[in-house]
Short mmCIF file of C-alpha atoms in Angstrom, two decimals:
data_model
loop_
_atom_site.label_atom_id
_atom_site.label_comp_id
_atom_site.label_asym_id
_atom_site.label_seq_id
_atom_site.Cartn_x
_atom_site.Cartn_y
_atom_site.Cartn_z
CA MET A 374 -0.41 63.64 -11.41
CA GLY A 375 -4.03 62.51 -11.49
CA ARG A 376 -5.33 59.77 -9.26
CA ASN A 377 -5.89 57.35 -12.15
CA ASN A 378 -2.36 57.96 -13.34
CA GLN A 379 -0.97 57.29 -9.87
CA GLN A 380 -2.93 54.08 -9.59
CA ARG A 381 -1.69 52.87 -12.96
CA ARG A 382 1.92 53.64 -12.07
CA ALA A 383 1.53 51.89 -8.73
CA ALA A 384 0.13 48.82 -10.46
CA LYS A 385 3.02 48.84 -12.93
CA ALA A 386 5.49 49.19 -10.07
CA ARG A 387 3.96 46.21 -8.26
CA ALA A 388 4.15 44.15 -11.43
CA ARG A 389 7.78 45.07 -11.92
CA ALA A 390 8.57 44.24 -8.32
CA LYS A 391 6.98 40.83 -8.77
CA ASP A 392 9.03 40.26 -11.91
CA ARG A 393 12.20 41.29 -10.09
CA ARG A 394 11.51 38.84 -7.28
CA SER A 395 11.05 36.06 -9.81
CA SER A 396 14.17 36.97 -11.82
CA PRO A 397 17.40 35.02 -11.23
CA THR A 398 19.65 36.85 -8.75
CA PRO A 399 22.95 34.98 -8.46
CA SER A 400 25.68 36.53 -6.34
CA GLY A 401 28.34 38.65 -7.98
CA SER A 402 27.98 41.07 -10.86
CA ALA A 403 29.06 41.69 -14.38
CA PHE A 404 31.69 44.03 -12.92
CA GLY A 405 32.90 41.64 -10.24
CA MET A 406 31.33 43.76 -7.47
CA PRO A 407 28.79 42.03 -5.24
CA GLY A 408 25.41 43.73 -5.24
CA ALA A 409 26.16 47.11 -6.80
CA GLY A 410 27.36 48.71 -10.00
CA PRO A 411 30.04 51.41 -10.24
CA SER A 412 27.50 54.16 -9.53
CA GLY A 413 26.19 52.43 -6.40
CA TRP A 414 23.04 51.32 -8.18
CA PRO A 415 21.86 47.95 -6.83
CA PHE A 416 21.23 45.26 -9.37
CA ALA A 417 21.13 41.52 -9.62
CA GLY A 418 24.14 41.43 -11.94
CA PRO A 419 24.46 37.86 -13.14
CA THR A 420 27.88 36.65 -14.09
CA SER A 421 28.61 35.89 -17.71
CA GLY A 422 27.12 32.58 -18.69
CA SER A 423 25.05 32.16 -15.50
CA VAL A 424 21.84 33.13 -17.31
CA SER A 425 20.75 33.52 -20.92
CA ASP A 426 21.06 36.76 -22.88
CA ASP A 427 17.28 37.00 -22.76
CA GLU A 428 17.12 36.72 -18.96
CA LEU A 429 19.98 39.17 -18.59
CA ALA A 430 18.24 41.73 -20.82
CA MET A 431 14.99 41.41 -18.90
CA SER A 432 16.80 41.80 -15.56
CA TRP A 433 18.41 45.03 -16.72
CA LEU A 434 15.22 46.37 -18.24
CA HIS A 435 13.27 45.84 -15.03
CA ARG A 436 15.75 47.96 -13.12
CA LEU A 437 16.03 50.64 -15.78
CA MET A 438 12.25 50.95 -15.87
CA ARG A 439 12.18 51.28 -12.08
CA LEU A 440 14.77 54.06 -12.06
CA THR A 441 13.02 55.87 -14.90
CA ASP A 442 9.63 55.46 -13.22
CA GLU A 443 11.04 56.91 -10.00
CA GLY A 444 12.46 59.91 -11.86
CA GLN A 445 16.11 59.03 -11.22
CA ARG A 446 17.21 60.12 -14.66
CA GLU A 447 20.94 60.49 -14.07
CA ARG A 448 21.24 57.11 -12.39
CA ALA A 449 19.21 55.54 -15.18
CA GLU A 450 21.60 57.03 -17.75
CA GLU A 451 24.62 55.70 -15.86
CA ALA A 452 22.96 52.32 -15.55
CA PHE A 453 22.30 52.20 -19.27
CA PHE A 454 25.99 52.57 -20.04
CA GLU A 455 26.57 49.68 -17.65
CA VAL A 456 23.98 47.73 -19.63
CA SER A 457 25.71 48.47 -22.92
CA ALA A 458 29.00 47.25 -21.47
CA SER A 459 27.60 44.12 -19.85
CA ILE A 460 25.59 42.86 -22.85
CA ALA A 461 27.96 43.85 -25.60
CA THR A 462 27.44 40.53 -27.36
CA PRO A 463 25.23 40.43 -30.47
CA GLY A 464 22.86 38.08 -28.65
CA GLY A 465 22.57 40.42 -25.70
CA ARG A 466 21.84 43.41 -27.89
CA ARG A 467 19.23 41.51 -29.84
CA SER A 468 17.51 40.45 -26.63
CA LEU A 469 17.47 43.96 -25.17
CA VAL A 470 16.27 45.58 -28.39
CA GLY A 471 13.66 42.87 -28.90
CA HIS A 472 12.21 43.26 -25.42
CA LEU A 473 12.10 47.04 -25.75
CA ASN A 474 10.35 46.88 -29.13
CA ARG A 475 7.74 44.58 -27.63
CA MET A 476 7.28 46.80 -24.57
CA LEU A 477 6.71 49.81 -26.82
CA THR A 478 4.21 48.18 -29.17
CA GLU A 479 2.37 46.59 -26.25
CA GLY A 480 2.30 50.00 -24.56
CA VAL A 481 0.74 51.50 -27.68
CA GLN A 482 -1.82 48.70 -27.81
CA ASP A 483 -2.72 49.38 -24.18
CA ALA A 484 -3.11 53.06 -25.07
CA TRP A 485 -5.74 52.19 -27.71
CA ARG A 486 -7.70 50.28 -25.08
CA LEU A 487 -7.49 53.33 -22.82
CA GLY A 488 -9.10 55.51 -25.50
CA TRP A 489 -6.02 57.15 -27.04
CA GLN A 490 -5.64 57.82 -30.76
CA PRO A 491 -2.39 58.23 -32.77
CA ALA A 492 -2.51 62.04 -32.81
CA ASP A 493 -3.11 62.10 -29.04
CA LEU A 494 -0.09 59.90 -28.32
CA LEU A 495 2.24 61.72 -30.69
CA ARG A 496 1.16 65.14 -29.42
CA LEU A 497 1.69 64.27 -25.76
CA ALA A 498 4.97 62.49 -26.51
CA ALA A 499 6.24 65.66 -28.19
CA ARG A 500 5.31 67.63 -25.06
CA ASN A 501 6.92 65.23 -22.60
CA LEU A 502 9.80 63.50 -24.39
CA GLY A 503 12.73 64.71 -26.43
CA ALA A 504 12.98 64.51 -30.19
CA ILE A 505 14.33 60.96 -30.15
CA GLY A 506 11.82 59.75 -27.57
CA SER A 507 8.84 61.15 -29.45
CA ALA A 508 10.22 59.65 -32.69
CA VAL A 509 10.47 56.28 -30.96
CA VAL A 510 6.82 56.56 -29.92
CA GLY A 511 5.89 57.42 -33.52
CA ASP A 512 7.73 54.33 -34.74
CA ALA A 513 5.93 52.16 -32.18
CA VAL A 514 2.54 53.58 -33.21
CA ALA A 515 3.27 52.92 -36.89
CA ALA A 516 4.53 49.41 -36.18
CA GLN A 517 1.51 48.56 -34.04
CA LEU A 518 -1.04 49.87 -36.56
CA GLY A 519 0.81 48.09 -39.33
CA ARG A 520 -0.27 44.79 -37.85
CA TYR A 521 -3.88 45.38 -38.92
CA ALA A 522 -5.45 45.37 -42.35
CA ALA A 523 -6.12 48.95 -43.45
CA GLN A 524 -9.83 48.32 -43.87
CA THR A 525 -10.11 47.37 -40.18
CA VAL A 526 -8.66 50.63 -38.80
CA THR A 527 -10.58 53.91 -38.55
CA PRO A 528 -9.41 55.83 -41.66
CA SER A 529 -8.59 59.02 -39.79
CA TRP A 530 -5.99 57.15 -37.73
CA HIS A 531 -3.70 56.67 -40.72
CA ASP A 532 -4.33 60.31 -41.65
CA GLN A 533 -3.18 61.31 -38.16
CA LEU A 534 0.06 59.36 -38.65
CA THR A 535 0.67 60.99 -42.02
CA GLN A 536 0.03 64.50 -40.68
CA ALA A 537 2.50 63.85 -37.85
CA GLY A 538 5.16 62.64 -40.28
CA ALA A 539 5.20 59.14 -38.78
CA GLY A 540 5.05 55.80 -40.54
CA VAL A 541 6.92 52.58 -41.25
CA TRP A 542 10.18 53.81 -42.75
CA TRP A 543 12.65 51.11 -41.66
CA PRO A 544 13.62 48.14 -43.89
CA ARG A 545 11.68 44.91 -43.47
CA ASP A 546 14.79 43.01 -42.40
CA THR A 547 15.37 45.18 -39.32
CA ASP A 548 13.40 46.69 -36.41
CA PRO A 549 12.46 50.28 -35.50
CA LEU A 550 14.97 50.76 -32.65
CA THR A 551 17.93 49.35 -34.55
CA ALA A 552 17.06 51.44 -37.60
CA ARG A 553 16.60 54.53 -35.41
CA ALA A 554 20.02 53.91 -33.81
CA VAL A 555 21.68 53.74 -37.24
CA SER A 556 20.12 57.07 -38.22
CA THR A 557 20.99 58.79 -34.91
CA PRO A 558 24.51 60.25 -34.46
CA ASP A 559 24.72 59.20 -30.78
CA GLY A 560 23.97 55.59 -31.63
CA LEU A 561 22.27 52.67 -29.95
CA VAL A 562 22.77 53.58 -26.28
CA THR A 563 21.08 56.98 -26.71
CA VAL A 564 18.16 55.48 -28.63
CA LEU A 565 17.67 52.70 -26.08
CA THR A 566 17.83 55.18 -23.21
CA GLU A 567 15.10 57.26 -24.83
CA ALA A 568 13.14 54.09 -25.64
CA VAL A 569 13.03 53.19 -21.94
CA ARG A 570 11.66 56.65 -21.17
CA ALA A 571 9.13 56.24 -23.97
CA ALA A 572 8.04 52.88 -22.56
CA ASP A 573 7.63 54.46 -19.12
CA PHE A 574 5.64 57.30 -20.71
CA LEU A 575 3.25 54.82 -22.33
CA ALA A 576 2.91 52.86 -19.08
CA GLY A 577 1.73 55.97 -17.22
CA LEU A 578 -1.02 57.13 -19.58
CA PRO A 579 -4.43 57.84 -18.02
CA GLY A 580 -7.69 56.60 -19.49
CA LEU A 581 -9.60 58.71 -22.03
CA GLN A 582 -13.03 58.55 -23.59
CA ARG A 583 -12.98 56.05 -26.44
CA LEU A 584 -14.16 57.84 -29.59
CA ASP A 585 -13.38 55.21 -32.25
CA PRO A 586 -13.38 51.42 -32.53
CA LEU A 587 -10.19 49.59 -31.58
CA PRO A 588 -7.81 48.78 -34.45
CA GLY A 589 -8.86 45.55 -36.09
CA THR A 590 -12.56 46.05 -35.30
CA TRP A 591 -13.57 48.99 -37.53
CA ARG A 592 -15.73 48.17 -40.57
CA PRO A 593 -16.43 50.57 -43.48
CA ALA A 594 -20.20 49.99 -43.34
CA ARG A 595 -20.40 50.61 -39.61
CA HIS A 596 -21.50 54.18 -38.85
CA THR A 597 -22.71 54.39 -35.27
CA GLY A 598 -22.77 57.21 -32.76
CA ALA A 599 -20.04 58.82 -30.71
CA GLY A 600 -17.56 56.42 -29.24
CA ARG A 601 -18.49 53.58 -31.60
CA GLY A 602 -17.85 54.63 -35.18
CA GLU A 603 -17.01 57.32 -37.67
CA GLN A 604 -19.00 59.21 -40.26
CA ALA A 605 -18.04 58.77 -43.89
CA ALA A 606 -17.72 62.01 -45.89
CA PRO A 607 -19.69 64.26 -43.47
CA VAL A 608 -19.21 67.25 -45.79
CA ASP A 609 -19.47 67.21 -49.57
CA ALA A 610 -15.97 67.41 -51.04
CA ARG A 611 -16.90 70.24 -53.42
CA LEU A 612 -18.37 72.31 -50.60
CA LEU A 613 -15.30 71.73 -48.45
CA GLU A 614 -13.09 72.79 -51.34
CA ARG A 615 -15.02 76.06 -51.64
CA VAL A 616 -14.75 76.65 -47.90
CA ARG A 617 -11.02 76.03 -47.94
CA ALA A 618 -10.63 78.35 -50.92
CA LEU A 619 -12.30 81.14 -48.93
CA LEU A 620 -10.11 80.45 -45.91
CA ALA A 621 -6.99 80.38 -48.09
CA LYS A 622 -7.90 83.87 -49.32
CA ALA A 623 -8.41 84.98 -45.71
CA GLU A 624 -5.00 83.63 -44.76
CA SER A 625 -3.19 85.19 -47.71
CA THR A 626 -4.47 88.75 -47.47
CA THR A 627 -2.73 91.33 -45.29
CA PHE A 628 -5.95 93.30 -44.86
CA GLU A 629 -7.92 92.34 -41.78
CA ALA A 630 -11.20 93.49 -43.33
CA GLU A 631 -10.80 91.12 -46.27
CA ALA A 632 -9.73 88.26 -44.02
CA GLU A 633 -12.85 88.69 -41.88
CA THR A 634 -15.09 88.82 -44.95
CA PHE A 635 -13.70 85.61 -46.42
CA THR A 636 -13.86 83.83 -43.05
CA ALA A 637 -17.48 84.85 -42.59
CA GLY A 638 -18.23 83.54 -46.06
CA ALA A 639 -16.79 80.17 -45.10
CA GLN A 640 -18.90 80.13 -41.93
CA SER A 641 -21.98 81.02 -43.95
CA LEU A 642 -21.46 78.12 -46.34
CA MET A 643 -20.92 75.64 -43.52
CA ALA A 644 -23.89 76.92 -41.52
CA ARG A 645 -26.12 76.58 -44.57
CA HIS A 646 -24.86 73.03 -45.13
CA SER A 647 -25.46 72.15 -41.46
CA ILE A 648 -29.07 73.33 -41.68
CA ASP A 649 -29.63 71.31 -44.85
CA GLN A 650 -28.20 68.22 -43.15
CA ALA A 651 -30.43 68.72 -40.12
CA MET A 652 -33.57 69.00 -42.21
CA LEU A 653 -32.65 65.94 -44.29
CA ALA A 654 -32.25 64.01 -41.06
CA ALA A 655 -35.59 65.22 -39.74
CA SER A 656 -37.32 64.16 -42.96
CA GLY A 657 -36.07 60.61 -42.49
CA GLU A 658 -33.50 60.71 -45.29
CA ARG A 659 -30.65 60.28 -42.83
CA ARG A 660 -29.71 56.90 -41.33
CA SER A 661 -31.12 56.47 -37.84
CA ASP A 662 -27.65 55.61 -36.47
CA ASP A 663 -26.18 58.96 -37.61
CA GLY A 664 -25.80 60.87 -34.34
CA PRO A 665 -23.33 63.19 -32.61
CA THR A 666 -19.66 62.25 -32.70
CA ALA A 667 -16.51 63.70 -31.14
CA ARG A 668 -12.96 64.50 -32.18
CA ARG A 669 -9.91 65.87 -30.40
CA VAL A 670 -8.13 69.04 -31.49
CA GLY A 671 -4.59 69.69 -30.28
CA ILE A 672 -3.80 72.98 -28.54
CA ASP A 673 -0.14 73.96 -28.74
CA ARG A 674 1.80 76.21 -26.40
CA PRO A 675 2.01 79.12 -25.75
CA TYR A 676 -1.23 80.99 -25.01
CA GLU A 677 -3.27 77.78 -24.66
CA THR A 678 -6.17 79.45 -22.81
CA PRO A 679 -7.09 82.02 -25.48
CA LYS A 680 -6.62 79.39 -28.18
CA VAL A 681 -9.12 77.19 -26.34
CA LEU A 682 -11.48 80.16 -26.11
CA LEU A 683 -11.18 80.67 -29.86
CA LEU A 684 -11.95 77.02 -30.56
CA ASP A 685 -14.92 77.14 -28.20
CA ALA A 686 -16.21 80.28 -29.91
CA VAL A 687 -16.01 78.67 -33.35
CA ALA A 688 -17.52 75.42 -32.08
CA THR A 689 -20.40 77.26 -30.42
CA ALA A 690 -21.14 79.10 -33.66
CA ASN A 691 -21.35 75.67 -35.32
CA ARG A 692 -23.60 74.16 -32.63
CA CYS A 693 -20.87 72.05 -31.02
CA ARG A 694 -19.59 71.82 -27.47
CA THR A 695 -16.02 71.62 -26.17
CA VAL A 696 -14.23 70.00 -23.24
CA TRP A 697 -10.61 71.01 -22.49
CA SER A 698 -8.14 68.42 -21.17
CA GLU A 699 -5.53 70.97 -20.21
CA SER A 700 -2.77 68.66 -18.94
CA LEU A 701 -3.01 66.50 -22.07
CA GLY A 702 -2.92 69.35 -24.59
CA PHE A 703 -6.19 68.88 -26.46
CA VAL A 704 -9.85 69.87 -26.60
CA THR A 705 -12.61 67.37 -27.33
CA VAL A 706 -15.23 68.85 -29.66
CA ILE A 707 -18.66 67.17 -29.65
CA GLY A 708 -21.31 67.64 -32.31
CA PHE A 709 -22.71 66.32 -35.57
CA ALA A 710 -20.16 65.33 -38.18
CA SER A 711 -20.61 68.28 -40.57
CA ASP A 712 -20.50 70.73 -37.65
CA LEU A 713 -17.30 69.16 -36.34
CA GLN A 714 -15.71 69.50 -39.75
CA ALA A 715 -16.73 73.16 -39.92
CA SER A 716 -15.41 73.87 -36.42
CA GLU A 717 -12.00 72.34 -36.99
CA THR A 718 -11.52 73.78 -40.48
CA ILE A 719 -12.48 77.34 -39.54
CA PHE A 720 -10.61 77.23 -36.22
CA THR A 721 -7.38 76.18 -37.93
CA SER A 722 -7.63 79.12 -40.30
CA LEU A 723 -8.61 81.63 -37.61
CA LEU A 724 -5.74 80.53 -35.40
CA LEU A 725 -3.33 81.32 -38.21
CA GLN A 726 -5.01 84.64 -38.93
CA SER A 727 -5.14 85.76 -35.29
CA THR A 728 -1.52 84.78 -34.65
CA ARG A 729 -0.38 86.71 -37.68
CA ALA A 730 -2.41 89.78 -36.68
CA MET A 731 -1.05 89.55 -33.13
CA THR A 732 2.61 89.35 -34.14
CA ARG A 733 2.22 92.41 -36.41
CA HIS A 734 1.85 94.48 -33.24
CA GLY A 735 5.36 93.52 -32.15
CA SER A 736 6.61 93.55 -28.57
CA ARG A 737 5.32 95.73 -25.74
CA THR A 738 6.98 97.20 -22.64
CA THR A 739 5.83 99.06 -19.55
CA ARG A 740 6.87 102.63 -18.79
CA GLY A 741 9.54 101.15 -16.57
CA GLY A 742 10.99 99.19 -19.46
CA GLN A 743 9.72 95.75 -18.41
CA SER A 744 8.26 93.48 -21.04
CA ARG A 745 4.49 93.11 -21.15
CA THR A 746 4.42 91.33 -24.50
CA ARG A 747 2.98 88.15 -23.04
CA SER A 748 0.08 89.90 -21.28
CA PHE A 749 -0.58 91.98 -24.42
CA ARG A 750 -0.74 88.88 -26.62
CA GLN A 751 -2.82 86.94 -24.10
CA SER A 752 -5.32 89.79 -24.01
CA PHE A 753 -5.23 90.22 -27.79
CA LEU A 754 -6.07 86.58 -28.47
CA THR A 755 -8.72 86.50 -25.76
CA ALA A 756 -10.47 89.55 -27.21
CA PHE A 757 -10.16 88.18 -30.72
CA ALA A 758 -11.80 84.90 -29.63
CA HIS A 759 -14.59 86.72 -27.82
CA ARG A 760 -15.46 89.05 -30.67
CA ILE A 761 -15.01 86.61 -33.56
CA GLY A 762 -17.29 84.19 -31.73
CA GLN A 763 -20.00 86.83 -31.62
CA ARG A 764 -19.63 87.58 -35.30
CA LEU A 765 -19.58 83.96 -36.47
CA SER A 766 -22.60 83.18 -34.32
CA GLY A 767 -24.31 86.16 -35.94
CA VAL A 768 -23.63 84.66 -39.37
CA THR A 769 -25.10 81.33 -38.24
CA GLU A 770 -28.18 83.06 -36.84
CA GLU A 771 -28.71 84.91 -40.10
CA GLU A 772 -28.46 81.68 -42.11
CA THR A 773 -30.93 80.07 -39.71
CA ALA A 774 -33.37 82.96 -40.06
CA SER A 775 -33.02 82.82 -43.84
CA ALA A 776 -33.69 79.07 -43.82
CA ARG A 777 -36.80 79.57 -41.68
CA ALA A 778 -38.06 82.20 -44.10
CA ARG A 779 -37.55 79.84 -47.02
CA GLU A 780 -39.23 77.06 -45.05
CA GLY A 781 -42.25 79.27 -44.32
CA GLY A 782 -42.64 80.19 -47.98
CA ALA A 783 -42.45 76.58 -49.06
CA GLU A 784 -44.97 75.56 -46.38
CA THR A 785 -47.62 77.86 -47.78
CA ARG A 786 -47.28 76.17 -51.17
CA ARG A 787 -47.63 72.55 -50.10
CA ALA A 788 -50.01 70.47 -48.07
CA GLY A 789 -49.06 68.30 -45.13
CA PRO A 790 -47.15 68.85 -41.88
CA SER A 791 -43.47 69.91 -41.74
CA ARG A 792 -40.87 69.64 -39.01
CA ASP A 793 -40.10 73.17 -37.85
CA LEU A 794 -36.38 74.07 -38.14
CA VAL A 795 -36.27 75.51 -34.64
CA HIS A 796 -37.53 72.22 -33.19
CA VAL A 797 -35.11 70.19 -35.30
CA LEU A 798 -32.14 72.27 -34.14
CA ALA A 799 -33.32 72.06 -30.53
CA GLU A 800 -33.48 68.28 -30.78
CA ARG A 801 -29.98 68.13 -32.20
CA ALA A 802 -28.71 70.35 -29.39
CA THR A 803 -30.28 67.97 -26.87
CA GLU A 804 -28.56 65.03 -28.57
CA VAL A 805 -25.20 66.82 -28.39
CA ASP A 806 -25.71 67.61 -24.70
CA ALA A 807 -26.57 63.97 -23.99
CA THR A 808 -23.42 62.82 -25.77
CA VAL A 809 -21.31 65.23 -23.72
CA ASP A 810 -22.86 63.92 -20.50
CA ALA A 811 -22.24 60.32 -21.59
CA LEU A 812 -18.60 60.94 -22.49
CA PHE A 813 -17.80 63.25 -19.56
CA PRO A 814 -20.05 62.33 -16.62
CA GLN A 815 -17.72 64.03 -14.13
CA MET A 816 -16.90 67.15 -16.13
CA VAL A 817 -15.98 70.23 -14.10
CA HIS A 818 -17.05 73.67 -15.36
CA ARG A 819 -14.70 76.59 -14.72
CA SER A 820 -13.67 79.93 -16.16
CA ALA A 821 -11.06 79.70 -18.91
CA GLY A 822 -8.99 82.78 -18.13
CA SER A 823 -9.24 86.55 -18.55
CA ALA A 824 -7.48 89.52 -20.11
CA ASN A 825 -5.63 92.21 -18.16
CA ASP A 826 -3.90 94.26 -20.87
CA HIS A 827 -6.21 97.07 -22.01
CA GLU A 828 -4.30 97.82 -25.21
CA GLY A 829 -4.07 94.16 -26.15
CA TRP A 830 -7.79 93.66 -25.59
CA TRP A 831 -8.88 96.52 -27.85
CA ALA A 832 -6.32 95.59 -30.49
CA GLY A 833 -7.83 92.10 -30.54
CA VAL A 834 -11.36 93.47 -30.76
CA LYS A 835 -10.33 95.70 -33.66
CA ALA A 836 -8.70 92.76 -35.48
CA ALA A 837 -11.91 90.75 -35.20
CA ASP A 838 -14.34 93.63 -35.71
CA SER A 839 -12.88 95.62 -38.56
CA ALA A 840 -14.97 94.28 -41.43
CA THR A 841 -18.47 93.67 -42.72
CA LEU A 842 -18.92 89.92 -42.56
CA PHE A 843 -21.05 89.38 -45.65
CA GLY A 844 -20.65 88.74 -49.33
CA ALA A 845 -17.63 86.42 -49.48
CA ALA A 846 -19.62 83.28 -50.18
CA GLU A 847 -21.55 84.96 -52.96
CA GLN A 848 -18.29 86.37 -54.34
CA LEU A 849 -16.75 82.91 -54.53
CA GLU A 850 -19.86 81.43 -56.11
CA ALA A 851 -19.77 84.15 -58.75
CA GLY A 852 -16.11 83.42 -59.45
CA GLY A 853 -14.78 86.52 -57.69
#
């Protein structure tokens, strides 16, 4: 656990302790046993009628949160059944559910202030909680965002919810936890148990770099740099459709040579668009507040390291930089908007292509019969990332050289000075580097893994190096 995480948990623990000291603690218990429940768990069990349902629910929740925070899962589960027995009245259930719903939505709101986005929360919840717990977090995210007018929330946030399959699905006359309990075979106690874990998960989140405005503060006309706003339509929709058509062909073919050709065509189109955007900006046709931005890309298990290498290779070819937050399961990609779009779109396709090519090789064993499938696949994906990065960068360099040649020819036909493409691209690279330094002032550089399976390495190289990477863009433009 990181130091910031520990400090946040310690602060939460102190706050809970303060609340416990201020909570009513009459003698006796709901079970008639002074000072302890059936499992030996100490609690301030008020007798029926000595305090309100609301106070009783809060008293139980404080203790359940403490047990969950301390990792005492079995005792927390036992305690929750005690809770369900002791507040079996409709009023008690309403109080407990109401407090938990508020804790969850407030936890989500705190996460926004800490720099988290919906996709970040849902991804990490899926890694750390069970199916019910991560669904509870999704409900809390949807409920919290639903409090704001759509035009005041960064548009991509609602897209992130949709892509994760989350949203407001419960009837207006009920609440998320009650609705979730009705739809879950194990019922209310199971859902509430997972909700407590979800609330503890939200309370322990570390701080991240804030990439977008807080919900309620975004405005459509506001397009500022990284950490303050979002670009509108960074890539022309028709161009993006052509790129995706090429990548769809790459994903559908079973021939590696064809897949590589179509992928290179997509890279060529995006590189050409990036150069056009850069020159428009240099000529003053771009808004002065249009600078580098950042977005987070999830990295799923297994084989996270070679997947990160692949993303970095694609991002580098598109003049972006990457920062891996390994424990949180994502990579932050920093660059200009059109380059970010290219990086994410092409990476998503290449990840599918490389995984499919890798699995075609099947399992591997040593001469002694032991499995070496994992090392083979790790090496395969690492080699694929290394080689495909070289080839995509080559495509970008060729497009840059072609643009410079066109620029030189145009310069001889017109009077007046012109911004040289090399200088423009160098300035943009400097801007990207400055944004990285601003977002990650304490970034640590380290090696991102290696390959130790000779066969896997060369199989990966072959998969990435088996084709001539030219002609796909022209083929698509010609209707081929």
